[in-house]
Short mmCIF file of C-alpha atoms in Angstrom, two decimals:
data_model
loop_
_atom_site.label_atom_id
_atom_site.label_comp_id
_atom_site.label_asym_id
_atom_site.label_seq_id
_atom_site.Cartn_x
_atom_site.Cartn_y
_atom_site.Cartn_z
CA MET G 1 1.70 -15.61 -32.23
CA ARG G 2 -0.84 -15.46 -35.05
CA TYR G 3 -3.75 -13.04 -35.16
CA TYR G 4 -7.11 -13.70 -36.80
CA SER G 5 -10.20 -11.67 -37.68
CA VAL G 6 -13.16 -13.57 -36.27
CA TYR G 7 -16.84 -13.07 -37.04
CA ILE G 8 -19.20 -13.85 -34.16
CA GLU G 9 -22.83 -14.43 -35.14
CA LYS G 10 -25.27 -11.57 -34.60
CA THR G 11 -22.52 -8.96 -34.35
CA LYS G 12 -21.70 -6.23 -36.85
CA ASP G 13 -17.88 -6.26 -36.78
CA PHE G 14 -14.94 -8.60 -36.85
CA TYR G 15 -12.91 -9.13 -33.70
CA THR G 16 -9.24 -9.94 -33.36
CA TYR G 17 -8.16 -13.08 -31.53
CA ALA G 18 -4.77 -14.75 -31.19
CA SER G 19 -3.58 -18.33 -31.35
CA ASP G 20 -0.34 -20.28 -31.27
CA GLU G 21 -1.76 -23.08 -33.44
CA GLU G 22 -0.69 -23.28 -37.05
CA SER G 23 -3.54 -25.54 -38.13
CA ILE G 24 -6.25 -22.83 -38.13
CA ASN G 25 -7.53 -22.00 -41.60
CA VAL G 26 -9.82 -19.34 -43.00
CA GLY G 27 -13.40 -20.62 -42.71
CA ASP G 28 -12.84 -22.73 -39.59
CA ARG G 29 -15.20 -22.47 -36.63
CA VAL G 30 -13.57 -21.61 -33.31
CA LEU G 31 -14.63 -21.19 -29.70
CA VAL G 32 -13.81 -17.76 -28.27
CA SER G 33 -14.59 -15.76 -25.17
CA PHE G 34 -16.88 -12.85 -26.08
CA ARG G 35 -18.29 -10.59 -23.35
CA ASN G 36 -17.52 -13.22 -20.69
CA LYS G 37 -19.39 -15.96 -22.55
CA ASP G 38 -18.15 -18.72 -24.82
CA LYS G 39 -19.27 -18.06 -28.39
CA VAL G 40 -18.67 -19.80 -31.69
CA GLY G 41 -16.81 -17.66 -34.20
CA LEU G 42 -15.80 -17.97 -37.82
CA ILE G 43 -12.24 -17.24 -38.98
CA ILE G 44 -12.45 -14.57 -41.69
CA GLU G 45 -8.79 -13.87 -42.32
CA GLU G 46 -5.34 -14.14 -40.83
CA GLU G 47 -3.96 -10.74 -39.94
CA LYS G 48 -0.38 -10.89 -41.15
CA ASP G 49 2.36 -8.48 -40.14
CA LYS G 50 0.38 -7.00 -37.26
CA GLU G 51 1.46 -6.68 -33.67
CA TYR G 52 -0.76 -5.27 -30.96
CA THR G 53 0.30 -3.32 -27.89
CA PHE G 54 -2.89 -4.25 -26.01
CA LYS G 55 -4.00 -7.64 -24.73
CA VAL G 56 -5.57 -9.84 -27.39
CA LEU G 57 -7.71 -12.75 -26.19
CA LYS G 58 -6.78 -16.23 -27.34
CA ILE G 59 -8.88 -18.64 -29.31
CA LYS G 60 -9.98 -21.34 -26.87
CA LYS G 61 -10.20 -24.18 -29.38
CA VAL G 62 -10.88 -25.05 -32.99
CA LEU G 63 -14.21 -26.81 -33.49
CA TYR G 64 -13.28 -29.55 -35.93
CA GLU G 65 -16.68 -31.24 -35.58
CA GLU G 66 -18.49 -28.09 -36.82
CA LEU G 67 -19.03 -27.19 -40.45
CA SER G 68 -16.19 -25.11 -41.86
CA PHE G 69 -16.38 -22.98 -45.00
CA SER G 70 -13.93 -22.76 -47.86
CA LYS G 71 -11.63 -19.80 -48.34
CA LYS G 72 -13.37 -19.03 -51.65
CA PHE G 73 -16.78 -18.90 -49.95
CA ILE G 74 -15.50 -16.45 -47.32
CA LYS G 75 -13.92 -14.36 -50.07
CA LEU G 76 -17.26 -14.32 -51.93
CA LEU G 77 -19.11 -13.19 -48.79
CA LEU G 78 -16.61 -10.37 -48.28
CA TRP G 79 -16.98 -9.31 -51.91
CA ILE G 80 -20.80 -9.26 -51.57
CA ARG G 81 -20.47 -7.18 -48.40
CA ASP G 82 -18.25 -4.63 -50.16
CA TYR G 83 -20.16 -4.55 -53.44
CA TYR G 84 -23.62 -4.10 -51.89
CA MET G 85 -22.32 -2.09 -48.91
CA SER G 86 -24.18 -4.24 -46.44
CA PRO G 87 -23.12 -5.48 -43.01
CA PHE G 88 -21.43 -8.87 -42.87
CA ASP G 89 -24.02 -10.31 -40.47
CA GLN G 90 -26.74 -9.68 -43.04
CA VAL G 91 -24.69 -11.24 -45.85
CA PHE G 92 -23.79 -14.24 -43.69
CA SER G 93 -27.35 -14.86 -42.47
CA THR G 94 -28.60 -14.69 -46.07
CA ALA G 95 -25.96 -17.10 -47.37
CA VAL G 96 -26.20 -19.57 -44.48
CA PRO G 97 -29.74 -20.13 -43.16
CA SER G 98 -30.05 -20.01 -39.39
CA GLY G 99 -31.83 -23.37 -39.21
CA VAL G 100 -28.84 -25.19 -40.67
CA LYS G 101 -26.97 -26.94 -37.88
CA ILE G 102 -24.35 -29.26 -39.28
CA LYS G 103 -22.03 -31.12 -36.95
CA TYR G 104 -19.65 -33.90 -37.68
CA GLU G 105 -19.78 -36.70 -35.18
CA ASP G 106 -17.68 -39.77 -34.73
CA ILE G 107 -19.19 -42.88 -36.26
CA TYR G 108 -18.45 -46.12 -34.52
CA ARG G 109 -18.63 -49.41 -36.36
CA PRO G 110 -18.55 -52.75 -34.59
CA LYS G 111 -15.61 -55.03 -35.11
CA ASN G 112 -15.15 -58.76 -34.86
CA LEU G 113 -12.97 -60.20 -32.14
CA ASN G 114 -10.02 -60.33 -34.57
CA GLY G 115 -10.33 -56.56 -35.26
CA THR G 116 -11.93 -56.61 -38.72
CA LEU G 117 -15.02 -54.52 -39.40
CA ILE G 118 -18.38 -56.27 -39.55
CA LYS G 119 -19.67 -55.87 -43.10
CA ASP G 120 -23.03 -56.29 -44.81
CA GLU G 121 -25.07 -56.50 -41.64
CA ILE G 122 -27.84 -54.24 -40.49
CA LEU G 123 -27.44 -53.17 -36.91
CA GLU G 124 -30.16 -51.48 -34.88
CA TYR G 125 -29.53 -49.35 -31.84
CA PHE G 126 -32.63 -48.88 -29.69
#
């Protein structure tokens, strides 16, 4: 079992969640249960060498289609928080504007009957 510190938007602290997956990285967006609602969280760090005697909620799923941040960017945000002694939610909202909604979506391209992609054609979908 792996434990992670997760930041949930518009909260002041980090919360601990658990997962059995090994593919979760620092900076990934995850779906967690927070106060009986599903919320999107951001992995801040992996808590190594920690075991908890109380029940730790599990991460529901990793949101691969959401924007994830690099480990260096998260480290920079934590440094800014410590240096300026400001809450992480303020640092995060300053660094990442609230109007930015970036999602990755699947892109489908038409293929010919033999399975090759159709190239150099303009296709309209209306």
